[in-house]
mmCIF file of C-alpha atoms in Angstrom:
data_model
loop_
_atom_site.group_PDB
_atom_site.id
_atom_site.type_symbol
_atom_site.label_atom_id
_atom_site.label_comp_id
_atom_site.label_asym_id
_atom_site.label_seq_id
_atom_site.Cartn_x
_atom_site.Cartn_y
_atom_site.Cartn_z
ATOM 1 C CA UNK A 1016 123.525 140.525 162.420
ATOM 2 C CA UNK A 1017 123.432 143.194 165.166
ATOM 3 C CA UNK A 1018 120.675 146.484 164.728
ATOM 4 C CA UNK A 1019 120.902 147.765 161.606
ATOM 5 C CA UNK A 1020 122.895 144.633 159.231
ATOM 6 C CA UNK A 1021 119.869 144.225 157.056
ATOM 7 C CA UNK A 1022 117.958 141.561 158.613
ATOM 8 C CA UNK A 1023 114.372 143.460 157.985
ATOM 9 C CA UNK A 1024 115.530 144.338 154.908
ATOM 10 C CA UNK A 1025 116.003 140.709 154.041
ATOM 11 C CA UNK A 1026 112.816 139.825 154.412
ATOM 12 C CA UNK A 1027 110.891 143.126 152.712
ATOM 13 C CA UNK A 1028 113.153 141.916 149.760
ATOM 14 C CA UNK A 1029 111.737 138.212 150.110
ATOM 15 C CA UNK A 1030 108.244 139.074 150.692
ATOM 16 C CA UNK A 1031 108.676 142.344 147.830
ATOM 17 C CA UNK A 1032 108.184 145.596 149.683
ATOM 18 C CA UNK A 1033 108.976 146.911 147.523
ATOM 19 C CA UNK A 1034 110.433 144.497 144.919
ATOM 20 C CA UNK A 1035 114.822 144.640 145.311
ATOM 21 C CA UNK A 1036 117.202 145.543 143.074
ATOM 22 C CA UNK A 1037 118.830 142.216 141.491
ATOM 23 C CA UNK A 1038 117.064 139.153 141.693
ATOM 24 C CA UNK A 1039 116.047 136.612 144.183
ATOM 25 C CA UNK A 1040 115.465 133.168 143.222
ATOM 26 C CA UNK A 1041 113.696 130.679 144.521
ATOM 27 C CA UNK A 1042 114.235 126.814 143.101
ATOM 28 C CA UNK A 1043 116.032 128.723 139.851
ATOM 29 C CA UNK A 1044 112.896 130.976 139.426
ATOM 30 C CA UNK A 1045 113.203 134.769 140.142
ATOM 31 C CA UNK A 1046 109.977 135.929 142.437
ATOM 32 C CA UNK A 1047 109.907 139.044 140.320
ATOM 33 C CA UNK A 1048 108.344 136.690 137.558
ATOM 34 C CA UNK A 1049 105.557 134.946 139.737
ATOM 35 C CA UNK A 1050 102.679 137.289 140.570
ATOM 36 C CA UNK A 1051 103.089 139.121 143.483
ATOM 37 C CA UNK A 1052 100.199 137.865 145.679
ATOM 38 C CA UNK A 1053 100.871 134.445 144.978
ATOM 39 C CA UNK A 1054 104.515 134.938 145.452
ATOM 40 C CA UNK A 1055 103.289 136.390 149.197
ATOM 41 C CA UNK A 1056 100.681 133.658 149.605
ATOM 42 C CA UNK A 1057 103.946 131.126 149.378
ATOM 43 C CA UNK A 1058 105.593 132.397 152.246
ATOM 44 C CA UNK A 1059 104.706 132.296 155.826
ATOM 45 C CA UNK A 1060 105.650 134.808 158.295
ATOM 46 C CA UNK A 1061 105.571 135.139 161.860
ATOM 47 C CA UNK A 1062 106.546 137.957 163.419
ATOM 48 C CA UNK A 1063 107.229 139.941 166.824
ATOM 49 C CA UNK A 1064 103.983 141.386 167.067
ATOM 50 C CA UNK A 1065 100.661 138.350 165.980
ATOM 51 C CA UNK A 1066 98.520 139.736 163.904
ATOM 52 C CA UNK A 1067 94.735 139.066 164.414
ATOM 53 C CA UNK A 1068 91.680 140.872 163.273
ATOM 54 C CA UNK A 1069 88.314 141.019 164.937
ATOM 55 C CA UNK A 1070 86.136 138.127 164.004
ATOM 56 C CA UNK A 1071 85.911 134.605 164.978
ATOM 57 C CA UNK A 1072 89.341 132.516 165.888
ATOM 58 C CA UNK A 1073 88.201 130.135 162.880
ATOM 59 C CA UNK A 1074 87.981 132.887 160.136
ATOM 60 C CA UNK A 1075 91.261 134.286 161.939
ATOM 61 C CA UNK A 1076 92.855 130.509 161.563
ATOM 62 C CA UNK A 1077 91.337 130.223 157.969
ATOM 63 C CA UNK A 1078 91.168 133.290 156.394
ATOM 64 C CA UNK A 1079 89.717 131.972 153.170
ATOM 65 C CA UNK A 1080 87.442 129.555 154.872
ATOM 66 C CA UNK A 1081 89.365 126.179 152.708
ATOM 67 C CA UNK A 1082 89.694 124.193 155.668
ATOM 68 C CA UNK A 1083 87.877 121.548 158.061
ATOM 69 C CA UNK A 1084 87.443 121.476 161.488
ATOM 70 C CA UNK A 1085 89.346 118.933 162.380
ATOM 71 C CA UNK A 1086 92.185 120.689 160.579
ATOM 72 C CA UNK A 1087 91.716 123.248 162.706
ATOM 73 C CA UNK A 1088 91.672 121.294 165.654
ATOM 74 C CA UNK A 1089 94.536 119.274 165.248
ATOM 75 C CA UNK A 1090 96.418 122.617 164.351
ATOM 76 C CA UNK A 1091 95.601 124.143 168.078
ATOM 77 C CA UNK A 1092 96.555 120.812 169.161
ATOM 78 C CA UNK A 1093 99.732 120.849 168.236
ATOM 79 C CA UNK A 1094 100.431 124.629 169.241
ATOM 80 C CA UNK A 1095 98.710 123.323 172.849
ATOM 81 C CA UNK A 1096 95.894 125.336 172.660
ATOM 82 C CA UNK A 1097 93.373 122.936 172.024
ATOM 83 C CA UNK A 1098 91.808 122.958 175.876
ATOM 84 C CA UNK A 1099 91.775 126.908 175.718
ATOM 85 C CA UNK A 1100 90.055 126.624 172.952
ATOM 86 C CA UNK A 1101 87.200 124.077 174.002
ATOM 87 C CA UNK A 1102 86.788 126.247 177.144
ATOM 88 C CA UNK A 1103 85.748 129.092 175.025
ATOM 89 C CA UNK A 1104 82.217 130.035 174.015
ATOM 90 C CA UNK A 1105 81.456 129.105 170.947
ATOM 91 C CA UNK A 1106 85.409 127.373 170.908
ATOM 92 C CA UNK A 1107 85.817 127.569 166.953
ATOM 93 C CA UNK A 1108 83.151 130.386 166.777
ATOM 94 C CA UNK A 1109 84.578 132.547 169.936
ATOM 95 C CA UNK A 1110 84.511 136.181 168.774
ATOM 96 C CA UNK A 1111 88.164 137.814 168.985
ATOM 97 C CA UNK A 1112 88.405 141.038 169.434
ATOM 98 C CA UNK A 1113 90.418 143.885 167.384
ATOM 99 C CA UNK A 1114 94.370 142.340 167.535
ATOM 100 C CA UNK A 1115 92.872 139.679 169.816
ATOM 101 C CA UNK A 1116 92.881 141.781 172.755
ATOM 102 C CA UNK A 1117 90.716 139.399 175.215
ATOM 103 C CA UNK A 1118 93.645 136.643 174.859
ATOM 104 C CA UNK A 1119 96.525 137.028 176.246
ATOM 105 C CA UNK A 1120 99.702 138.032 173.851
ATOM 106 C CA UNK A 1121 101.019 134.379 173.965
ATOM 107 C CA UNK A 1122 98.261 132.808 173.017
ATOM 108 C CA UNK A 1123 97.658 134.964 170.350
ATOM 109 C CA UNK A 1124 101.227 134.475 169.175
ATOM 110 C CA UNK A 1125 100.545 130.677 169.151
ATOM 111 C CA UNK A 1126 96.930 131.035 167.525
ATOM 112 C CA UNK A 1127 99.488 133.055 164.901
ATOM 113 C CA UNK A 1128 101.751 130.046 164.395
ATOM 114 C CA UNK A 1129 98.453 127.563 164.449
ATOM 115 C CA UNK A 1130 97.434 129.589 161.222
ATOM 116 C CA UNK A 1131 101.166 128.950 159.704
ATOM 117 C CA UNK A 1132 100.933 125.592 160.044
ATOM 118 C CA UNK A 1133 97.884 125.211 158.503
ATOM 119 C CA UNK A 1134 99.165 127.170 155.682
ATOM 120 C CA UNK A 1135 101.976 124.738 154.896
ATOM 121 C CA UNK A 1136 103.874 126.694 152.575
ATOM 122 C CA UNK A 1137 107.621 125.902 152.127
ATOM 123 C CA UNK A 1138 109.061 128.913 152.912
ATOM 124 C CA UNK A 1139 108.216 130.281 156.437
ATOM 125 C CA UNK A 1140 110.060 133.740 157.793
ATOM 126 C CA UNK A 1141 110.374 133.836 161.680
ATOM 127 C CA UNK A 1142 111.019 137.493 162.665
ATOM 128 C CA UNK A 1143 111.957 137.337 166.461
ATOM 129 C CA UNK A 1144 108.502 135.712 166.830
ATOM 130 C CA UNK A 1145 109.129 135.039 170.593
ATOM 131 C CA UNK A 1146 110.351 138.757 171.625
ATOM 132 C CA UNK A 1147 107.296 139.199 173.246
ATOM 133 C CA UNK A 1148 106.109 135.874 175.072
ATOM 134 C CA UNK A 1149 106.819 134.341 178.137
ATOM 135 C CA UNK A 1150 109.696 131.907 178.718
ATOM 136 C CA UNK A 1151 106.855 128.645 178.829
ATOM 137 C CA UNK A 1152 105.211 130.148 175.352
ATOM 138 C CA UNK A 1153 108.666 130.585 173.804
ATOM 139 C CA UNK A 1154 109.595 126.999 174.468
ATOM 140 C CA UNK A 1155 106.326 125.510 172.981
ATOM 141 C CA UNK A 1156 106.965 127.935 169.481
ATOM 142 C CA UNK A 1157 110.191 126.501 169.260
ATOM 143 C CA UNK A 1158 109.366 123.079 169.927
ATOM 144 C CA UNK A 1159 106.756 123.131 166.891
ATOM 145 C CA UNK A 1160 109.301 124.699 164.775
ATOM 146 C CA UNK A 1161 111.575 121.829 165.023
ATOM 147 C CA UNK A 1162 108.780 119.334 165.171
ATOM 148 C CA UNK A 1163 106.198 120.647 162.808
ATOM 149 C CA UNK A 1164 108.145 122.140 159.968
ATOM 150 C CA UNK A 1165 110.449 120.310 159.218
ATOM 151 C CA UNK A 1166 109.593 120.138 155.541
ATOM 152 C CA UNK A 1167 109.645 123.824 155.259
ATOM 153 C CA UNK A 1168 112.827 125.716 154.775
ATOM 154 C CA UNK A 1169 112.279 128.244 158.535
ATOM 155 C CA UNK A 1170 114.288 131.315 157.789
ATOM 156 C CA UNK A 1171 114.750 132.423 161.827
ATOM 157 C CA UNK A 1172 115.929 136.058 162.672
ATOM 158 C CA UNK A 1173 116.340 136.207 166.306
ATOM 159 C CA UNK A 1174 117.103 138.242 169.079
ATOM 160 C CA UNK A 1175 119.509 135.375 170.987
ATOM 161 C CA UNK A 1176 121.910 133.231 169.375
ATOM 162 C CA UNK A 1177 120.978 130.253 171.613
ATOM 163 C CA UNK A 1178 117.359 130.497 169.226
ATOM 164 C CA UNK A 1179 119.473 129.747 166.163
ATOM 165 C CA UNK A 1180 121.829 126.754 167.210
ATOM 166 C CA UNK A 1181 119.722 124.445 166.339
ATOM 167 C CA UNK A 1182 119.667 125.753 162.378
ATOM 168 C CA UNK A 1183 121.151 123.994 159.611
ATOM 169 C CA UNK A 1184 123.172 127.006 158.346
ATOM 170 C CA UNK A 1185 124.110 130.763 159.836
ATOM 171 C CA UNK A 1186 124.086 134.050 157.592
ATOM 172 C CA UNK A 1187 125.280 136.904 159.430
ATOM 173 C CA UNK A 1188 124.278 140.157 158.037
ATOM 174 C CA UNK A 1189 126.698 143.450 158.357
ATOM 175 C CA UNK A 1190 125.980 146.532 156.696
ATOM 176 C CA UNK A 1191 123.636 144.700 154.372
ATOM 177 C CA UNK A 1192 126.130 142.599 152.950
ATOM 178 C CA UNK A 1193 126.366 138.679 153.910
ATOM 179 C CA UNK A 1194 129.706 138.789 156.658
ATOM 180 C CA UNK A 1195 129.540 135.128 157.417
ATOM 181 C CA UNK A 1196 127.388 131.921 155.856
ATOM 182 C CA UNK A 1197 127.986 128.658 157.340
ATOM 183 C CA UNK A 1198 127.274 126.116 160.277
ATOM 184 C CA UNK A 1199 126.466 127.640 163.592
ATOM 185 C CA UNK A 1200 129.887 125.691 165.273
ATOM 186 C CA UNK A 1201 131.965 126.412 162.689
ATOM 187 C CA UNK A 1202 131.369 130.549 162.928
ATOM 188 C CA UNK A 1203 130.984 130.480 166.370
ATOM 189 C CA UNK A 1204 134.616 128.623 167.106
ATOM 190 C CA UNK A 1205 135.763 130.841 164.125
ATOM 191 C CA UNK A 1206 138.443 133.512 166.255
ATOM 192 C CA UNK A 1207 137.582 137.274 165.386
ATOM 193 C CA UNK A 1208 134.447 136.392 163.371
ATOM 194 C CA UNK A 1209 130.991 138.016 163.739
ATOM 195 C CA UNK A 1210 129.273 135.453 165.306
ATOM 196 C CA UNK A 1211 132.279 134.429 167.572
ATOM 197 C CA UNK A 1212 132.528 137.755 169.064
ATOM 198 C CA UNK A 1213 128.610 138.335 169.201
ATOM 199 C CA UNK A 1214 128.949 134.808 171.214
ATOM 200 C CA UNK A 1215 131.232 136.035 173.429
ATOM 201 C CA UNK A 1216 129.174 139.017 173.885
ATOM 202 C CA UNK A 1217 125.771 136.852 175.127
ATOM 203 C CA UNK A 1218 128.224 134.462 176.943
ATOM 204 C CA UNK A 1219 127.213 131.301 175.176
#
């Protein structure tokens, strides 16, 4: 959906800020019945801007301190940050400052998705999470996407329809309602639908 559709809105109502009006299941059960920090804690979000705190990249990975190393490791491995990381003082231990202002905003966007996938909950919410990276960053988030959750259903809202070819099925937003649900292909070959003109628009 273009500015304005709904696509925030979708996920406040998801993540219950505040709760919606109706109800939103999830595998037959309405969220409004599960409490509302564990209904948070089960979904994932990255966004457009990481969010990091000051502190050590380990409490920042594993906020409630559940986790071993090695989990931790293998997590920065996969996101490639695994040499930054042992070239840091302290590695594990290295001190991050306020938003994780002495990295740049790449890596902390991938020390962001690190922490997602070692929260492997089943429902993970990608707001435009590469808005703000460079092209080489952007291509390494997407590649764990595809490779690393795959047994999580990745709700993607993003800025450029190439981002969401790759999805199993397209919602387009307009005006808050749902315009168009189906395959990517099928909308975008559909003549005078949403997504076919937006494609025309981008010139995919």
């Amino acid at each position: 959906g273009r500015t304005g559709a709904g696509k925030s809105s979708f996920v406040a109502a998801l993540m219950r800020m505040p709760d919606a009006d109706g109800d939103i299941l999830v595998d037959d059960i309405p969220v409004k019945q599960i409490n509302l920090q564990e209904a948070r804690r089960c979904i994932s979000v990255l966004g457009q801007s990481p969010v990091l705190f000051s502190g050590s990249l380990r409490k920042n990975l594993d906020l409630l301190d559940q986790l071993q190393d090695a989990d931790l490791w293998r997590a920065l491995e996969d996101v490639q940050l695994k040499e930054l990381v042992e070239s840091l003082d302290g590695q594990l231990d290295h001190e991050l400052l306020e938003h994780g202002a002495n990295v740049s905003v790449g890596e902390r966007q991938l020390i962001c998705l690190a922490r997602v996938l070692l929260q492997q909950n089943k429902i993970v919410i990608l707001d435009e999470p590469t808005a703000h990276v460079d092209p080489e960053t952007e291509q390494t988030i997407w590649n764990v996407v595809r490779e690393k959750l795959k047994d999580s259903t990745v709700i993607t809202i993003a800025h450029r329809l190439s981002t969401i070819k790759d999805c199993d099925v397209i919602l387009v937003l307009k005006d808050g309602e749902i315009d168009e649900f189906d395959k990517f292909d099928t909308l975008v070959n559909k003549k005078g639908g949403a997504l076919n003109e937006m494609a025309q628009v981008a010139d995919i």
